[in-house]
Short mmCIF file of C-alpha atoms in Angstrom, two decimals:
data_model
loop_
_atom_site.label_atom_id
_atom_site.label_comp_id
_atom_site.label_asym_id
_atom_site.label_seq_id
_atom_site.Cartn_x
_atom_site.Cartn_y
_atom_site.Cartn_z
CA MET A 1 -1.94 -12.11 3.48
CA PRO A 2 -4.37 -11.44 0.62
CA GLU A 3 -7.73 -13.16 0.59
CA PHE A 4 -9.70 -14.51 -2.35
CA LEU A 5 -13.37 -15.14 -2.96
CA VAL A 6 -13.62 -18.26 -5.10
CA VAL A 7 -16.99 -18.66 -6.82
CA ARG A 8 -18.00 -21.84 -8.65
CA LEU A 9 -20.64 -21.59 -11.34
CA HIS A 10 -22.65 -24.70 -12.06
CA THR A 11 -23.66 -25.65 -15.58
CA ALA A 12 -27.14 -24.23 -15.18
CA ALA A 13 -25.78 -20.95 -13.88
CA ALA A 14 -24.88 -19.85 -17.42
CA ALA A 15 -28.56 -19.36 -18.16
CA THR A 16 -30.00 -17.49 -15.21
CA ILE A 17 -28.90 -15.40 -12.29
CA GLY A 18 -31.18 -17.37 -9.99
CA ALA A 19 -29.30 -20.60 -10.55
CA ALA A 20 -27.29 -22.03 -7.67
CA ALA A 21 -23.65 -21.15 -7.21
CA GLU A 22 -21.10 -21.89 -4.50
CA TRP A 23 -18.45 -19.66 -2.99
CA ILE A 24 -15.80 -19.74 -0.29
CA VAL A 25 -13.15 -17.35 1.07
CA MET A 26 -9.52 -18.53 0.94
CA ASP A 27 -6.16 -16.99 1.78
CA GLY A 28 -3.06 -17.10 -0.38
CA SER A 29 -1.75 -20.25 1.32
CA GLY A 30 -4.85 -22.21 0.38
CA ALA A 31 -6.36 -22.12 3.88
CA ARG A 32 -10.09 -21.56 4.05
CA ARG A 33 -11.41 -18.49 5.84
CA GLY A 34 -14.99 -19.64 6.25
CA ASN A 35 -17.53 -22.22 5.26
CA VAL A 36 -18.83 -23.04 1.80
CA GLN A 37 -21.79 -20.83 0.95
CA SER A 38 -24.35 -21.62 -1.71
CA GLY A 39 -27.37 -19.94 -3.21
CA PRO A 40 -28.28 -17.46 -5.95
CA LEU A 41 -25.21 -15.84 -7.49
CA ASP A 42 -26.34 -12.33 -6.57
CA LEU A 43 -25.66 -13.18 -2.90
CA ALA A 44 -21.95 -13.74 -3.53
CA PRO A 45 -20.85 -10.07 -3.97
CA ALA A 46 -21.46 -9.46 -0.26
CA ALA A 47 -18.35 -11.55 0.45
CA ALA A 48 -16.22 -9.89 -2.24
CA ALA A 49 -15.32 -6.67 -0.40
CA SER A 50 -11.53 -6.05 -0.38
CA ARG A 51 -10.89 -9.49 -1.88
CA LYS A 52 -9.83 -10.68 -5.31
CA VAL A 53 -12.55 -12.66 -7.02
CA ILE A 54 -11.79 -15.93 -8.81
CA VAL A 55 -14.57 -17.59 -10.79
CA LEU A 56 -14.55 -21.28 -11.67
CA VAL A 57 -16.66 -22.10 -14.74
CA PRO A 58 -17.84 -25.57 -15.82
CA GLY A 59 -15.02 -27.70 -17.13
CA THR A 60 -17.39 -29.25 -19.69
CA ASP A 61 -17.34 -25.93 -21.59
CA ALA A 62 -13.55 -25.59 -21.84
CA LEU A 63 -10.66 -27.42 -23.45
CA LEU A 64 -7.24 -27.49 -21.81
CA ALA A 65 -4.33 -28.25 -24.11
CA GLU A 66 -0.56 -27.89 -24.28
CA PRO A 67 0.42 -27.73 -27.95
CA VAL A 68 4.09 -27.56 -28.85
CA LEU A 69 4.42 -24.29 -30.79
CA PRO A 70 7.24 -22.96 -32.96
CA VAL A 71 7.28 -19.59 -31.18
CA LYS A 72 7.57 -18.85 -27.48
CA SER A 73 5.69 -15.58 -27.00
CA GLY A 74 4.49 -12.36 -28.55
CA ALA A 75 1.80 -11.53 -31.07
CA LYS A 76 2.76 -14.40 -33.36
CA LEU A 77 1.97 -16.90 -30.60
CA ALA A 78 -1.66 -15.74 -30.45
CA GLN A 79 -1.90 -16.14 -34.24
CA VAL A 80 -0.41 -19.64 -34.26
CA VAL A 81 -2.45 -21.15 -31.39
CA PRO A 82 -5.85 -21.39 -33.20
CA PHE A 83 -4.34 -23.27 -36.12
CA ALA A 84 -2.39 -25.60 -33.84
CA LEU A 85 -5.63 -26.68 -32.14
CA GLU A 86 -8.01 -26.47 -35.09
CA GLU A 87 -8.15 -30.25 -35.56
CA HIS A 88 -9.21 -30.74 -31.93
CA LEU A 89 -12.18 -28.37 -32.14
CA ALA A 90 -15.66 -29.11 -33.34
CA ALA A 91 -16.42 -25.41 -34.00
CA ASP A 92 -14.80 -22.80 -36.21
CA VAL A 93 -11.77 -21.11 -34.69
CA GLU A 94 -13.45 -17.73 -35.30
CA ASP A 95 -16.11 -18.72 -32.75
CA MET A 96 -13.58 -19.69 -30.09
CA HIS A 97 -11.63 -17.72 -27.51
CA PHE A 98 -8.02 -18.84 -26.97
CA ALA A 99 -6.35 -17.92 -23.68
CA VAL A 100 -2.60 -18.53 -23.68
CA GLY A 101 -0.44 -19.06 -20.61
CA LYS A 102 3.29 -19.05 -19.96
CA ARG A 103 5.38 -22.05 -20.92
CA ASP A 104 6.65 -23.96 -17.90
CA THR A 105 9.11 -26.84 -17.66
CA ARG A 106 7.03 -28.93 -20.05
CA PRO A 107 7.59 -28.50 -23.79
CA GLY A 108 4.02 -27.42 -24.58
CA THR A 109 2.41 -24.03 -24.11
CA PRO A 110 -0.70 -24.08 -21.85
CA VAL A 111 -3.82 -22.97 -23.72
CA THR A 112 -7.45 -22.85 -22.62
CA VAL A 113 -10.16 -22.76 -25.28
CA VAL A 114 -13.79 -21.77 -24.76
CA SER A 115 -16.46 -20.42 -27.09
CA HIS A 116 -17.10 -16.70 -27.33
CA ALA A 117 -20.78 -17.42 -26.63
CA ARG A 118 -19.92 -19.00 -23.28
CA MET A 119 -17.55 -16.20 -22.32
CA GLU A 120 -20.15 -13.57 -23.10
CA ALA A 121 -22.82 -15.48 -21.19
CA TRP A 122 -20.61 -15.80 -18.10
CA GLN A 123 -19.63 -12.15 -18.18
CA ALA A 124 -23.26 -11.08 -18.52
CA LEU A 125 -24.20 -13.36 -15.64
CA LEU A 126 -21.50 -11.94 -13.37
CA SER A 127 -22.33 -8.37 -14.37
CA ASP A 128 -26.04 -8.85 -13.63
CA ALA A 129 -25.14 -10.28 -10.23
CA GLY A 130 -22.88 -7.28 -9.46
CA LEU A 131 -19.76 -9.46 -9.27
CA HIS A 132 -16.51 -8.39 -10.91
CA ALA A 133 -14.10 -11.25 -11.58
CA ASP A 134 -10.35 -10.73 -11.40
CA ALA A 135 -9.73 -14.16 -12.93
CA VAL A 136 -11.82 -16.88 -14.58
CA TYR A 137 -10.65 -20.49 -14.81
CA PRO A 138 -12.35 -23.72 -15.83
CA GLU A 139 -12.79 -26.23 -13.01
CA THR A 140 -10.42 -28.60 -14.77
CA ALA A 141 -7.57 -26.09 -14.26
CA ALA A 142 -8.09 -26.36 -10.47
CA LEU A 143 -7.65 -30.14 -10.22
CA PRO A 144 -4.78 -31.15 -7.94
CA GLU A 145 -1.84 -32.95 -9.50
CA VAL A 146 -0.34 -36.03 -7.81
CA PRO A 147 3.13 -36.95 -9.12
CA ASN A 148 3.28 -40.28 -10.98
CA ALA A 149 -0.39 -40.92 -10.40
CA ILE A 150 -3.84 -40.25 -11.76
CA THR A 151 -6.19 -37.93 -9.87
CA LEU A 152 -9.95 -38.40 -10.12
CA LEU A 153 -12.61 -36.11 -8.73
CA ILE A 154 -16.14 -37.48 -8.67
CA ASP A 155 -18.81 -34.80 -8.53
CA GLY A 156 -22.24 -36.25 -9.06
CA ALA A 157 -22.53 -37.40 -12.69
CA ARG A 158 -19.15 -35.97 -13.74
CA VAL A 159 -15.67 -37.40 -13.33
CA TYR A 160 -12.72 -35.01 -13.47
CA VAL A 161 -9.41 -36.52 -14.52
CA ARG A 162 -5.81 -35.36 -14.31
CA ARG A 163 -2.65 -37.32 -14.87
CA SER A 164 0.79 -36.16 -13.85
CA ASP A 165 2.21 -33.54 -16.25
CA THR A 166 -1.01 -33.34 -18.30
CA PRO A 167 -3.93 -30.87 -18.30
CA GLY A 168 -7.15 -31.75 -16.57
CA ALA A 169 -10.29 -32.98 -18.33
CA VAL A 170 -13.84 -33.89 -17.42
CA LEU A 171 -16.01 -36.85 -18.42
CA ASP A 172 -19.78 -36.41 -18.40
CA VAL A 173 -20.68 -40.05 -19.02
CA GLN A 174 -23.34 -42.25 -17.51
CA PRO A 175 -23.31 -44.64 -15.79
CA LEU A 176 -20.45 -43.86 -13.44
CA ILE A 177 -18.69 -47.17 -14.01
CA GLU A 178 -18.23 -46.35 -17.71
CA ALA A 179 -16.81 -42.93 -16.89
CA LEU A 180 -14.34 -44.53 -14.47
CA GLN A 181 -13.34 -47.14 -17.02
CA LEU A 182 -12.62 -44.41 -19.57
CA ALA A 183 -10.69 -42.37 -17.01
CA LEU A 184 -8.49 -45.30 -15.98
CA ALA A 185 -7.84 -46.47 -19.54
CA SER A 186 -4.32 -45.16 -19.94
CA GLY A 187 -3.32 -47.47 -22.78
CA GLU A 188 -0.50 -48.86 -20.66
CA GLU A 189 -0.35 -52.42 -19.38
CA ALA A 190 1.00 -51.34 -16.01
CA ARG A 191 -1.58 -50.32 -13.49
CA GLU A 192 -1.62 -46.74 -12.23
CA HIS A 193 -1.55 -45.32 -8.76
CA ALA A 194 -4.85 -43.51 -8.26
CA THR A 195 -6.19 -40.90 -5.86
CA ILE A 196 -9.95 -40.37 -5.90
CA PHE A 197 -11.61 -37.36 -4.28
CA VAL A 198 -15.31 -37.90 -3.65
CA SER A 199 -18.01 -36.31 -1.51
CA GLU A 200 -19.35 -38.26 1.40
CA ASP A 201 -22.77 -38.62 -0.24
CA ASP A 202 -21.31 -39.88 -3.54
CA TYR A 203 -19.07 -42.30 -1.65
CA GLU A 204 -21.95 -43.78 0.33
CA ARG A 205 -23.95 -44.15 -2.86
CA GLU A 206 -21.11 -45.73 -4.89
CA ARG A 207 -19.11 -47.37 -2.08
CA GLU A 208 -19.07 -50.87 -3.61
CA LEU A 209 -18.02 -49.60 -7.04
CA LEU A 210 -15.25 -47.36 -5.70
CA GLU A 211 -13.80 -49.96 -3.34
CA GLY A 212 -13.82 -52.45 -6.21
CA LEU A 213 -11.42 -50.24 -8.19
CA ARG A 214 -8.57 -51.46 -5.99
CA GLU A 215 -8.35 -54.56 -8.19
CA PHE A 216 -7.64 -52.40 -11.25
CA THR A 217 -5.05 -49.97 -9.80
CA ALA A 218 -1.55 -50.29 -8.43
CA SER A 219 -2.73 -48.40 -5.35
CA LEU A 220 -5.88 -46.50 -4.51
CA GLN A 221 -6.47 -43.66 -2.07
CA LEU A 222 -10.04 -42.57 -1.42
CA LYS A 223 -10.28 -39.08 0.06
CA LEU A 224 -13.68 -37.88 1.25
CA LEU A 225 -14.78 -34.27 0.81
CA PRO A 226 -17.19 -33.35 3.64
CA ASP A 227 -18.04 -29.97 2.05
CA GLY A 228 -17.93 -31.07 -1.57
CA PRO A 229 -15.30 -30.31 -4.21
CA LEU A 230 -15.15 -26.49 -3.88
CA PRO A 231 -12.64 -26.25 -0.95
CA LEU A 232 -10.28 -28.62 -2.81
CA LEU A 233 -10.57 -26.74 -6.11
CA ALA A 234 -10.31 -23.32 -4.43
CA ALA A 235 -7.20 -24.24 -2.42
CA ASN A 236 -5.45 -25.49 -5.56
CA ILE A 237 -6.37 -22.55 -7.82
CA VAL A 238 -5.20 -19.81 -5.43
CA GLN A 239 -1.80 -21.49 -5.14
CA ASN A 240 -1.41 -22.82 -8.69
CA ALA A 241 -3.24 -20.42 -10.97
CA GLY A 242 -3.84 -21.73 -14.45
CA VAL A 243 -4.51 -19.78 -17.63
CA ASN A 244 -6.77 -16.84 -16.90
CA LEU A 245 -9.58 -16.69 -19.46
CA LEU A 246 -9.81 -12.90 -19.05
CA GLN A 247 -7.55 -12.06 -21.98
CA GLY A 248 -7.97 -10.05 -25.16
CA ARG A 249 -11.43 -8.57 -25.44
CA TYR A 250 -12.39 -10.12 -22.09
CA GLN A 251 -9.50 -8.63 -20.16
CA SER A 252 -10.49 -7.36 -16.74
CA ARG A 253 -10.84 -3.58 -16.67
CA ARG A 254 -11.72 -3.09 -13.04
CA LYS A 255 -11.42 0.51 -11.95
CA MET A 256 -8.77 1.00 -9.35
CA GLN A 257 -10.33 0.31 -5.98
CA VAL A 258 -7.80 1.12 -3.31
CA SER A 259 -8.86 0.42 0.21
CA PHE A 260 -7.69 3.17 2.51
CA ALA A 261 -8.88 1.36 5.61
CA PRO A 262 -5.40 0.11 6.63
CA TRP A 263 -4.00 3.64 6.20
CA ARG A 264 -6.73 5.70 7.79
CA TYR A 265 -4.97 6.01 11.18
CA ALA A 266 -1.71 7.04 9.52
CA ALA A 267 -3.62 9.54 7.38
CA VAL A 268 -5.33 11.00 10.46
CA LEU A 269 -1.99 11.35 12.26
CA ALA A 270 -0.43 12.94 9.19
CA GLY A 271 -3.31 15.41 9.06
CA VAL A 272 -2.89 16.24 12.74
CA PHE A 273 0.85 16.81 12.31
CA LEU A 274 0.24 18.96 9.24
CA VAL A 275 -2.29 21.15 11.08
CA ALA A 276 0.06 21.39 14.08
CA HIS A 277 2.98 22.31 11.82
CA LEU A 278 1.01 25.01 10.03
CA GLY A 279 -0.28 26.31 13.35
CA LEU A 280 3.25 26.47 14.79
CA LYS A 281 4.60 28.25 11.72
CA SER A 282 1.71 30.74 11.84
CA TRP A 283 2.34 31.40 15.54
CA GLN A 284 6.06 31.88 14.93
CA TYR A 285 5.35 34.27 12.07
CA PHE A 286 3.05 36.51 14.10
CA HIS A 287 5.28 36.19 17.17
CA TYR A 288 8.34 37.40 15.27
CA ARG A 289 6.30 40.13 13.61
CA SER A 290 5.26 41.41 17.03
CA GLN A 291 8.87 41.19 18.25
CA GLU A 292 10.01 43.12 15.20
CA ALA A 293 7.41 45.80 15.89
CA ARG A 294 8.62 46.14 19.49
CA LEU A 295 12.24 46.40 18.36
CA ASP A 296 11.30 49.05 15.80
CA ALA A 297 9.65 51.03 18.60
CA GLN A 298 12.75 50.67 20.78
CA ILE A 299 14.99 51.75 17.92
CA ALA A 300 12.81 54.82 17.42
CA GLN A 301 12.98 55.62 21.13
CA ILE A 302 16.79 55.33 21.22
CA TYR A 303 17.07 57.39 18.03
CA GLN A 304 15.01 60.20 19.52
CA GLN A 305 17.13 60.10 22.68
CA LEU A 306 20.33 60.28 20.65
CA MET A 307 19.09 62.86 18.19
CA PRO A 308 16.35 64.92 19.82
CA GLY A 309 14.26 66.97 17.44
CA ALA A 310 15.42 65.10 14.32
CA PRO A 311 12.71 63.67 12.06
CA LEU A 312 12.24 59.93 12.63
CA PRO A 313 13.20 57.81 9.59
CA ASP A 314 12.11 54.20 9.01
CA SER A 315 13.46 51.59 11.44
CA SER A 316 16.28 50.25 9.23
CA ALA A 317 17.54 53.77 8.47
CA ALA A 318 17.28 54.71 12.15
CA ARG A 319 19.35 51.67 13.11
CA ARG A 320 22.05 52.58 10.59
CA MET A 321 22.15 56.14 11.87
CA VAL A 322 22.42 54.96 15.51
CA GLU A 323 25.24 52.62 14.58
CA ALA A 324 27.00 55.41 12.67
CA ARG A 325 26.65 57.69 15.67
CA LEU A 326 28.11 55.03 17.95
CA ASN A 327 31.03 54.56 15.57
CA GLN A 328 31.67 58.31 15.72
CA LEU A 329 31.60 58.18 19.47
CA ARG A 330 34.22 55.40 19.49
CA GLY A 331 36.64 57.69 17.69
CA THR A 332 36.14 60.72 19.98
CA GLY A 333 37.43 61.41 23.45
CA PRO A 334 35.51 60.52 26.55
CA VAL A 335 31.94 61.56 26.41
CA SER A 336 29.85 61.52 29.51
CA GLY A 337 26.45 60.13 30.02
CA MET A 338 24.45 57.88 27.84
CA MET A 339 26.63 58.41 24.75
CA THR A 340 29.67 57.02 26.56
CA THR A 341 27.73 53.99 27.72
CA LEU A 342 26.22 53.35 24.28
CA ALA A 343 29.57 53.67 22.57
CA THR A 344 31.11 51.16 24.96
CA LEU A 345 28.17 48.80 24.60
CA GLY A 346 28.32 49.09 20.82
CA GLU A 347 31.93 47.96 20.84
CA ALA A 348 31.23 45.13 23.30
CA LEU A 349 28.27 43.87 21.30
CA GLY A 350 30.31 44.07 18.10
CA GLN A 351 32.76 41.55 19.59
CA THR A 352 29.98 39.20 20.79
CA PRO A 353 28.13 37.63 17.82
CA ASP A 354 24.50 36.44 17.76
CA VAL A 355 23.39 38.85 20.47
CA ASN A 356 20.12 40.74 19.92
CA ILE A 357 19.21 43.86 21.88
CA GLU A 358 15.60 43.73 23.05
CA ALA A 359 15.36 46.76 25.35
CA VAL A 360 17.53 49.69 26.54
CA ALA A 361 16.71 52.06 29.41
CA TYR A 362 18.89 54.95 30.61
CA ARG A 363 18.50 57.02 33.76
CA ASN A 364 20.98 58.96 35.86
CA ASN A 365 24.09 57.52 34.22
CA GLN A 366 22.71 53.97 34.64
CA THR A 367 21.86 51.91 31.59
CA ASP A 368 19.67 48.80 31.85
CA LEU A 369 19.99 46.46 28.91
CA ARG A 370 17.88 43.41 27.99
CA VAL A 371 19.39 41.12 25.34
CA LEU A 372 18.88 37.67 23.86
CA ALA A 373 22.22 35.82 23.75
CA PRO A 374 23.22 32.30 22.64
CA SER A 375 24.73 31.46 26.05
CA VAL A 376 25.50 32.72 29.52
CA ASP A 377 29.14 32.96 28.46
CA ALA A 378 28.13 35.50 25.82
CA LEU A 379 26.44 37.61 28.51
CA ASP A 380 29.54 37.41 30.68
CA ARG A 381 31.67 38.39 27.66
CA ILE A 382 29.65 41.59 27.26
CA ARG A 383 30.07 42.33 30.96
CA GLN A 384 33.84 41.81 30.79
CA LEU A 385 34.30 43.99 27.70
CA ALA A 386 32.22 46.75 29.27
CA SER A 387 34.24 46.52 32.45
CA GLU A 388 37.46 46.78 30.45
CA LYS A 389 36.14 50.02 28.98
CA GLY A 390 35.65 51.52 32.42
CA LEU A 391 31.97 50.81 33.04
CA GLU A 392 30.63 49.22 36.17
CA ALA A 393 28.86 46.19 34.67
CA LYS A 394 26.95 43.32 36.21
CA ILE A 395 24.49 40.63 35.08
CA GLU A 396 21.15 41.08 36.82
CA SER A 397 19.62 37.82 35.55
CA ALA A 398 19.96 35.12 32.87
CA SER A 399 16.89 33.03 31.94
CA PRO A 400 16.57 30.35 29.23
CA ARG A 401 14.20 31.31 26.40
CA ASP A 402 13.69 29.77 22.92
CA SER A 403 16.95 27.76 23.11
CA LYS A 404 18.82 30.98 24.05
CA PHE A 405 19.26 33.07 27.20
CA GLU A 406 17.49 36.31 28.02
CA GLY A 407 19.95 38.46 29.94
CA ARG A 408 19.41 41.64 31.93
CA LEU A 409 22.56 43.69 32.41
CA GLN A 410 23.21 46.92 34.25
CA PHE A 411 25.95 49.42 33.37
CA LYS A 412 26.99 52.51 35.29
CA SER A 413 29.33 55.24 34.17
CA PRO A 414 32.31 55.90 36.45
CA GLY A 415 31.31 58.03 39.42
CA ALA A 416 27.57 57.42 38.95
#
């Protein structure tokens, strides 16, 4: 399962690399893979190895909206969005960056707006710290959604708010009671069901105020955050990613960084097999070359025995001449000696395919033959054919070799 490093930048972190930041490692299911770490931002890259990096930026610097647009997608959508939100912005649209998401079941199109100045400051901050972000979201995009209820997250002086089927927002209002009053002012007479996430320290400090909210809600759940808001925000953002701010000119251009660690054993084995394969092929090549050289020498020896005094041609020509001579012998009457034996053997071998002659020795009307045959039956076939031609034939030995059988046969002319 992939892992993510989720880094939360605080408001002050946009100004200096030494400002405090928080980070935590999560898996794709939203389970934490360690404790919350905090400190200067340049300490965070140590935990980023082989993990995707998600950066949460202050929600006070971003606007989340879902305008209903006349077009669904494409280049025209990017052109329409700034004008659809122009009335909600205090700055010129030319100074703002608009990140557009995919339309879901709701009629509006999710859009996140932040100033170019803030985007450039965050990117410079991350670059100086040696941290490359794969995605950047405002904290408000990471707020959990509770169906048919309002969700509040209290983090020090800020109150984060999200109602069912609406984007998140943040209130930076003091004192806290006024921020809570604004957050709970839905404009409806009916009271809302509310879930409030709060750190243990903030709860102890504001216990009386928070418990008193039960009188103004249909139901109230107070959920304490022992390690602060980051684990809650991180778990929600890895499972329910919002609109990534890294679009357009800010699009992530990370160079491909493929980790070969999981494949290194397979690569080593593949290398070993490749070397072994090449070594085997090389051995087979030189082995067959040496066998060919020995056969050429044997062909030359037989040729000189058959045709004493004749100049020795190359091995292929010598073989053709020996075969021609044997064919001549087949058509003549009985010929004594080695010629008779060779003629008979030539006919027997011609009727037994895939048999290779490796050595021939002749002495005193006795011919010793060493062949490489596909089976013992092939050796016995040669013996039978030779016997039918009047030779005394027997198999001296048959040994397996290279998926074939090396056979040693002995032939004697009649009366030898």
